[in-house]
Amino acid sequence: MKRGRLRVLLGAAPGVGKTYSMLEEGRRLQGEGGDVVVAIVETHGRAATALLAEGLEVVPRMLVQHRGIQLSELDLAAVLARRPEIALVDELAHTNAPGSVNPKRYLDVEAMLAAGIDVISTVNIQHIESLNDVVQQITGVPQRETLPDAVLRAADQVEVVDLAPQALRDRLAEGNVYPAARIDAALSNYFRLGNLTALRELALLWLADEVDTALQSYRAEHGISTKWEARERVVVALTGGPEGDTLIRRGARIAARSAGGELVAAHVISQDGLAAAHPGALATQRALVEELGGSYHQVVGDDIPRALVEFARAANATQLVIGVSRRNRLTAALSGPGIGSTITRESGDIDVHIVTHSAAGGKFVLPRLGGSLTVRRRLAGFALALIGGPLLTWLLVSFRSEESITSDVLSYQLLVVVVALVGGLWPALFAALLSGLTLDYFLVQPLYTVTVAEPLHLFALSLYLVNALLVSYVVDQAARRTRTARRAAAESELLATVAGSVLRGEDALQALVTRTREAFGLDRVRLLAGGAVLVEASAADAAAPGASDVPAPPATMVPIGSRATLELSGPDLAASERRLLSVIASQIDAALEHRDLAQTASELGPLEEADRMRSALLAAVGHDLRRPLAAATTAISGLRATDITLTDSDRTELLATAGESLDTLASLVTNLLDVSRLQAGALAVSLGPVDLADVVLPALDELGLGPDTVQLDLPVETAPVLADPGLLQRAVVNLLTNAIRFSPAGTPARVSASRFADTVQLRIMDQGPGIPADRRGDVFVPFQRLGDTDNATGLGLGLALSKGFVEGMGGTLEADDTPGGGLTMVITLPTVTSTAVPASNEVSP
């Protein structure tokens, strides 16, 4: 049976039009003669969506009884029995009610696909499993219904239903998304403009990454190594020289010429060492790359041109930008073709831009002879001996005389020294023997014979060989030390790059692991602890299916102290590389230790906060309790005085003053005790189902507030919350007192409630001056008042106590803007669930 095709409409947030688009597509396919049914659609009370569903065949839902509540779910058996060509299934990430055939709706869809039914479905970006924590960081709302990434990636077609954030807020404000009772809460919470913009970007980037991954997989499966210019990827080669800024800006301009262009900068550290690059120059150039929106990479390679070209191919680069050589013409002629010529020859279908700059063709300097005696250098030494010897002999024979023997010997000696400098020991010995025989044959009497008539001549030939040995030994030692020094410089540069990543604020472990993979050209590096993966870095094409049929080599395990293990997948490392790896392993161990210490320090934070609160508490007692205590003492002393005649009105006034002062004193002491209990974690909380109306109305009676002072909007359908009614009422009283205090005369405060997922939000709003965003956290600090200028309104504990009471009940208290100006205090509490709740518990701050 042919498997059905899955088409998913992806949205950034509720209300962008996914369900509407799905129904429109269903009607279009039906108009073209397709057999389309609505397996399940959630209109959420939207009239336009419900109207669009009319005219489409709807499969009746299955009713499921769960704990006395009747729930309707998709009837999978009915859809399979009906067997349409196309089924419309809304909310792919939905969790089915207990008792359904499958626990998740995407499993129902899988069954339809297996039966040959094409499915069109919808999902929001916040329901993708891998993005769940990212969305929670953006919106502050956890998502309990998630969809495995593999399900969405396996879809035959994924489309983004896009809507500008402000347009979505306008649609929400017009009542086209949620009922009127939920609009204010939605606009002030999940549907903030910043939240919607971030979610929209997340959805578009997710789809773009999936398209890029699909393209890379296709290229790997079909063995396509040539570039595909789906987007411009410009790789800029940096040496750390003064031309770097010019190359980076030119590369950025090339990338900017096409939509979606990408700028990548690469710096190659050779195992034999590059010409010393100033660390400060590279750091400045890296900052410039990141400022222009590009990324910086650093790799290690024996052959610099080949390493650069291979990096460009791995990045699917379309353009490669390099600088004109800084060597002058004489140096270039003596040392052969430079890196630019080699890159141009090996780049293949990657366009190479050789950019001129102010440092091109620098002033005359002696050419450097290299840093190590490679095979190429030794071959060059033999070639110089074979070519230079005959040429020198021809020249000397042409100008031969009886007095020229001294200059002839010195000329051959110079040739041997030059060969030793170029090729080392064996070419120098070869040149010494060849020149000695040639000198004897062509220039020493008798000519054209090789004879050693005098023992002194044999001794001279031995000295000739000793000179060659000594010079070549010095060359070998210098080359070895140069190679060691350059290798150390390359290692130091790599470690400086790693340290710079950490100092710039990047995650230390991630930076270390990522730079390790890049530097050694590994396929994957993972940091493991207790069997779990802490950090992972993989090559962009390492996981592409079908990339290679050659089995991967076994991973190398490097212990990181006693805390973790570093797993290296890729080619084996040389001994010199393992020494550098041991240094990086030490840094990873130090980073792990720092992380553990930071965690310990964060655990000590509450203790420090407790000490600070106790100190503030003692300071406040002496300041704020003195006034009501002094007033009560004075009033009672006046009543007890025998030398003063008091009238009945005087006595009544003194009694009222004493009573008012004692009430104020009792309230302050109660608040202080509550703060102490909260701080000590000894505040008893009795949780149970609470109707918000049973708390808000008594709070209004306690404050003597009427409809002209407070407007209520408590929907009947709001679910009961899990709370302590006494503590919740005290929190509401404090918040109402604060709202009434700052509301303008004649403008009532507002109290509204709305349900959001498994929580209920109680919002207490005023139209006062509000609080700047950077000061909102301060209002919940004990002994703080707005501006710290009013000493006639208590200790400044009301909001701190309210926050402590709410958090003690498992909720949150946050400050937000009131639409139109003012401050809104939002109490968020969980709704009552079937989970058994203990009668009481102790609350920790």
CSV table of N, CA and C in Angstrom, one decimal, residues 688-778:
chain,number,residue,atom,x,y,z
A,688,GLY,N,-5.8,24.1,49.0
A,688,GLY,CA,-7.1,23.5,48.6
A,688,GLY,C,-7.8,24.3,47.5
A,689,PRO,N,-8.9,23.7,46.9
A,689,PRO,CA,-9.6,24.4,45.9
A,689,PRO,C,-10.2,25.7,46.4
A,690,VAL,N,-9.9,26.8,45.7
A,690,VAL,CA,-10.4,28.1,46.1
A,690,VAL,C,-11.0,28.8,44.8
A,691,ASP,N,-12.3,29.3,45.0
A,691,ASP,CA,-12.9,30.1,44.0
A,691,ASP,C,-12.4,31.6,44.2
A,692,LEU,N,-12.0,32.2,43.1
A,692,LEU,CA,-11.4,33.6,43.3
A,692,LEU,C,-12.5,34.5,43.8
A,693,ALA,N,-13.7,34.4,43.5
A,693,ALA,CA,-14.7,35.3,44.0
A,693,ALA,C,-14.8,35.2,45.5
A,694,ASP,N,-14.6,34.0,46.1
A,694,ASP,CA,-14.7,33.8,47.5
A,694,ASP,C,-13.5,34.5,48.2
A,695,VAL,N,-12.5,34.9,47.5
A,695,VAL,CA,-11.4,35.6,48.1
A,695,VAL,C,-11.5,37.1,47.8
A,696,VAL,N,-11.8,37.5,46.6
A,696,VAL,CA,-11.8,38.9,46.2
A,696,VAL,C,-12.9,39.7,46.9
A,697,LEU,N,-14.1,39.1,47.0
A,697,LEU,CA,-15.2,39.8,47.6
A,697,LEU,C,-15.0,40.1,49.1
A,698,PRO,N,-14.5,39.1,49.9
A,698,PRO,CA,-14.2,39.4,51.3
A,698,PRO,C,-13.1,40.5,51.4
A,699,ALA,N,-12.1,40.5,50.4
A,699,ALA,CA,-11.0,41.5,50.5
A,699,ALA,C,-11.6,42.9,50.2
A,700,LEU,N,-12.6,43.0,49.3
A,700,LEU,CA,-13.2,44.3,49.1
A,700,LEU,C,-14.0,44.7,50.3
A,701,ASP,N,-14.7,43.8,51.0
A,701,ASP,CA,-15.4,44.1,52.2
A,701,ASP,C,-14.5,44.6,53.3
A,702,GLU,N,-13.3,43.9,53.4
A,702,GLU,CA,-12.3,44.3,54.5
A,702,GLU,C,-11.8,45.7,54.3
A,703,LEU,N,-11.7,46.1,53.0
A,703,LEU,CA,-11.2,47.5,52.8
A,703,LEU,C,-12.3,48.5,52.6
A,704,GLY,N,-13.5,48.0,52.6
A,704,GLY,CA,-14.7,48.9,52.5
A,704,GLY,C,-14.7,49.5,51.1
A,705,LEU,N,-14.4,48.8,50.1
A,705,LEU,CA,-14.4,49.3,48.7
A,705,LEU,C,-15.7,48.9,48.0
A,706,GLY,N,-16.2,49.8,47.2
A,706,GLY,CA,-17.5,49.5,46.5
A,706,GLY,C,-17.2,49.6,45.0
A,707,PRO,N,-18.3,49.5,44.2
A,707,PRO,CA,-18.2,49.5,42.7
A,707,PRO,C,-17.7,50.8,42.1
A,708,ASP,N,-17.8,51.9,42.9
A,708,ASP,CA,-17.3,53.1,42.3
A,708,ASP,C,-15.7,53.2,42.5
A,709,THR,N,-15.2,52.3,43.3
A,709,THR,CA,-13.7,52.3,43.5
A,709,THR,C,-13.0,51.2,42.8
A,710,VAL,N,-13.7,50.0,42.7
A,710,VAL,CA,-13.1,48.8,42.1
A,710,VAL,C,-14.1,48.2,41.1
A,711,GLN,N,-13.6,48.0,39.8
A,711,GLN,CA,-14.4,47.3,38.8
A,711,GLN,C,-14.0,45.8,38.8
A,712,LEU,N,-15.0,44.9,38.8
A,712,LEU,CA,-14.7,43.5,38.9
A,712,LEU,C,-15.0,42.9,37.5
A,713,ASP,N,-14.1,41.9,37.1
A,713,ASP,CA,-14.4,41.1,35.9
A,713,ASP,C,-13.9,39.7,36.2
A,714,LEU,N,-14.8,38.9,36.9
A,714,LEU,CA,-14.4,37.6,37.3
A,714,LEU,C,-15.3,36.6,36.6
A,715,PRO,N,-14.9,36.0,35.4
A,715,PRO,CA,-15.7,35.1,34.7
A,715,PRO,C,-16.2,33.9,35.5
A,716,VAL,N,-17.4,33.5,35.2
A,716,VAL,CA,-18.0,32.4,36.0
A,716,VAL,C,-17.2,31.1,35.7
A,717,GLU,N,-16.7,31.0,34.4
A,717,GLU,CA,-16.1,29.7,34.0
A,717,GLU,C,-14.7,29.6,34.4
A,718,THR,N,-14.1,30.6,35.1
A,718,THR,CA,-12.8,30.5,35.6
A,718,THR,C,-12.7,29.3,36.6
A,719,ALA,N,-11.7,28.4,36.3
A,719,ALA,CA,-11.5,27.2,37.1
A,719,ALA,C,-11.0,27.6,38.5
A,720,PRO,N,-11.4,26.8,39.6
A,720,PRO,CA,-10.8,27.0,40.9
A,720,PRO,C,-9.3,26.9,40.9
A,721,VAL,N,-8.7,27.6,41.8
A,721,VAL,CA,-7.2,27.5,41.9
A,721,VAL,C,-6.8,26.8,43.1
A,722,LEU,N,-5.6,26.3,43.1
A,722,LEU,CA,-5.0,25.6,44.3
A,722,LEU,C,-4.3,26.6,45.1
A,723,ALA,N,-4.9,27.0,46.3
A,723,ALA,CA,-4.3,28.1,47.1
A,723,ALA,C,-4.8,27.9,48.5
A,724,ASP,N,-4.2,28.8,49.4
A,724,ASP,CA,-4.6,28.9,50.8
A,724,ASP,C,-5.5,30.2,50.8
A,725,PRO,N,-6.8,30.0,51.1
A,725,PRO,CA,-7.7,31.2,51.0
A,725,PRO,C,-7.3,32.3,51.9
A,726,GLY,N,-6.8,32.1,53.1
A,726,GLY,CA,-6.4,33.2,54.0
A,726,GLY,C,-5.2,33.9,53.5
A,727,LEU,N,-4.2,33.2,53.1
A,727,LEU,CA,-3.0,33.9,52.5
A,727,LEU,C,-3.3,34.6,51.2
A,728,LEU,N,-4.1,34.0,50.4
A,728,LEU,CA,-4.5,34.7,49.1
A,728,LEU,C,-5.3,36.0,49.4
A,729,GLN,N,-6.2,35.9,50.4
A,729,GLN,CA,-7.0,37.1,50.7
A,729,GLN,C,-6.0,38.2,51.2
A,730,ARG,N,-5.1,37.9,52.0
A,730,ARG,CA,-4.1,38.9,52.5
A,730,ARG,C,-3.3,39.5,51.4
A,731,ALA,N,-2.9,38.7,50.4
A,731,ALA,CA,-2.2,39.2,49.3
A,731,ALA,C,-3.0,40.1,48.4
A,732,VAL,N,-4.3,39.7,48.2
A,732,VAL,CA,-5.2,40.6,47.4
A,732,VAL,C,-5.4,41.9,48.1
A,733,VAL,N,-5.6,41.9,49.5
A,733,VAL,CA,-5.8,43.1,50.2
A,733,VAL,C,-4.6,44.0,50.1
A,734,ASN,N,-3.4,43.5,50.2
A,734,ASN,CA,-2.2,44.4,50.0
A,734,ASN,C,-2.1,45.0,48.6
A,735,LEU,N,-2.4,44.1,47.6
A,735,LEU,CA,-2.3,44.6,46.2
A,735,LEU,C,-3.4,45.6,45.9
A,736,LEU,N,-4.6,45.4,46.5
A,736,LEU,CA,-5.7,46.4,46.3
A,736,LEU,C,-5.4,47.7,47.0
A,737,THR,N,-4.9,47.6,48.2
A,737,THR,CA,-4.5,48.8,48.9
A,737,THR,C,-3.5,49.6,48.1
A,738,ASN,N,-2.5,49.0,47.5
A,738,ASN,CA,-1.5,49.6,46.6
A,738,ASN,C,-2.1,50.2,45.4
A,739,ALA,N,-3.1,49.5,44.8
A,739,ALA,CA,-3.7,50.0,43.5
A,739,ALA,C,-4.6,51.2,43.8
A,740,ILE,N,-5.4,51.2,44.9
A,740,ILE,CA,-6.2,52.3,45.3
A,740,ILE,C,-5.4,53.5,45.6
A,741,ARG,N,-4.2,53.3,46.2
A,741,ARG,CA,-3.4,54.4,46.6
A,741,ARG,C,-2.9,55.2,45.4
A,742,PHE,N,-2.5,54.5,44.4
A,742,PHE,CA,-1.9,55.2,43.2
A,742,PHE,C,-2.9,55.4,42.1
A,743,SER,N,-4.2,55.0,42.2
A,743,SER,CA,-5.1,55.3,41.2
A,743,SER,C,-5.5,56.8,41.2
A,744,PRO,N,-5.7,57.5,40.1
A,744,PRO,CA,-6.1,58.9,40.1
A,744,PRO,C,-7.5,59.0,40.7
A,745,ALA,N,-7.8,60.1,41.2
A,745,ALA,CA,-9.2,60.4,41.8
A,745,ALA,C,-10.2,60.2,40.7
A,746,GLY,N,-11.3,59.5,41.0
A,746,GLY,CA,-12.3,59.3,40.1
A,746,GLY,C,-12.1,58.1,39.1
A,747,THR,N,-10.9,57.5,39.1
A,747,THR,CA,-10.6,56.4,38.2
A,747,THR,C,-10.5,55.1,39.1
A,748,PRO,N,-11.5,54.2,38.9
A,748,PRO,CA,-11.5,53.0,39.7
A,748,PRO,C,-10.4,52.0,39.3
A,749,ALA,N,-9.9,51.2,40.3
A,749,ALA,CA,-9.0,50.1,39.9
A,749,ALA,C,-9.8,49.0,39.3
A,750,ARG,N,-9.1,48.1,38.7
A,750,ARG,CA,-9.8,46.9,38.0
A,750,ARG,C,-9.2,45.6,38.5
A,751,VAL,N,-10.1,44.7,38.7
A,751,VAL,CA,-9.7,43.3,39.1
A,751,VAL,C,-10.4,42.4,38.1
A,752,SER,N,-9.5,41.6,37.4
A,752,SER,CA,-10.0,40.7,36.4
A,752,SER,C,-9.3,39.3,36.5
A,753,ALA,N,-9.9,38.3,36.0
A,753,ALA,CA,-9.3,37.0,36.0
A,753,ALA,C,-9.4,36.3,34.7
A,754,SER,N,-8.4,35.5,34.3
A,754,SER,CA,-8.5,34.8,33.0
A,754,SER,C,-7.7,33.5,33.2
A,755,ARG,N,-8.0,32.5,32.4
A,755,ARG,CA,-7.4,31.2,32.4
A,755,ARG,C,-6.4,31.1,31.3
A,756,PHE,N,-5.2,30.6,31.5
A,756,PHE,CA,-4.2,30.4,30.5
A,756,PHE,C,-3.5,29.0,30.7
A,757,ALA,N,-3.8,28.1,29.8
A,757,ALA,CA,-3.4,26.7,30.0
A,757,ALA,C,-3.8,26.1,31.3
A,758,ASP,N,-2.9,25.7,32.1
A,758,ASP,CA,-3.3,25.1,33.4
A,758,ASP,C,-3.1,26.1,34.6
A,759,THR,N,-3.2,27.4,34.3
A,759,THR,CA,-3.0,28.4,35.3
A,759,THR,C,-4.2,29.4,35.2
A,760,VAL,N,-4.4,30.1,36.3
A,760,VAL,CA,-5.4,31.2,36.3
A,760,VAL,C,-4.6,32.4,36.7
A,761,GLN,N,-4.9,33.5,36.0
A,761,GLN,CA,-4.2,34.8,36.4
A,761,GLN,C,-5.2,35.8,36.9
A,762,LEU,N,-4.9,36.3,38.1
A,762,LEU,CA,-5.7,37.4,38.7
A,762,LEU,C,-5.0,38.7,38.6
A,763,ARG,N,-5.6,39.6,37.9
A,763,ARG,CA,-4.9,40.9,37.5
A,763,ARG,C,-5.5,42.0,38.3
A,764,ILE,N,-4.7,42.8,39.0
A,764,ILE,CA,-5.2,43.9,39.8
A,764,ILE,C,-4.5,45.2,39.2
A,765,MET,N,-5.3,46.0,38.5
A,765,MET,CA,-4.7,47.1,37.7
A,765,MET,C,-5.1,48.5,38.2
A,766,ASP,N,-4.2,49.4,38.0
A,766,ASP,CA,-4.5,50.8,38.3
A,766,ASP,C,-4.1,51.6,37.1
A,767,GLN,N,-4.5,52.9,37.1
A,767,GLN,CA,-4.2,53.8,36.0
A,767,GLN,C,-3.2,54.9,36.5
A,768,GLY,N,-2.4,54.5,37.5
A,768,GLY,CA,-1.5,55.5,38.1
A,768,GLY,C,-0.3,55.7,37.2
A,769,PRO,N,0.8,56.2,37.9
A,769,PRO,CA,2.0,56.6,37.1
A,769,PRO,C,2.8,55.4,36.6
A,770,GLY,N,2.5,54.2,37.2
A,770,GLY,CA,3.3,53.0,36.8
A,770,GLY,C,4.7,53.0,37.4
A,771,ILE,N,5.5,52.0,37.0
A,771,ILE,CA,6.8,51.9,37.5
A,771,ILE,C,7.7,51.5,36.3
A,772,PRO,N,8.9,52.2,36.2
A,772,PRO,CA,9.8,51.8,35.1
A,772,PRO,C,10.2,50.4,35.1
A,773,ALA,N,10.4,49.8,33.9
A,773,ALA,CA,10.7,48.4,33.9
A,773,ALA,C,11.9,48.0,34.7
A,774,ASP,N,12.9,48.9,34.8
A,774,ASP,CA,14.1,48.5,35.5
A,774,ASP,C,14.0,48.6,37.0
A,775,ARG,N,12.8,49.2,37.5
A,775,ARG,CA,12.6,49.3,38.9
A,775,ARG,C,11.5,48.3,39.5
A,776,ARG,N,10.9,47.5,38.6
A,776,ARG,CA,9.9,46.7,39.0
A,776,ARG,C,10.3,45.6,40.0
A,777,GLY,N,11.5,45.1,39.8
A,777,GLY,CA,12.0,44.1,40.8
A,777,GLY,C,12.2,44.7,42.2
A,778,ASP,N,12.4,46.0,42.3
A,778,ASP,CA,12.7,46.6,43.6
A,778,ASP,C,11.4,46.7,44.5
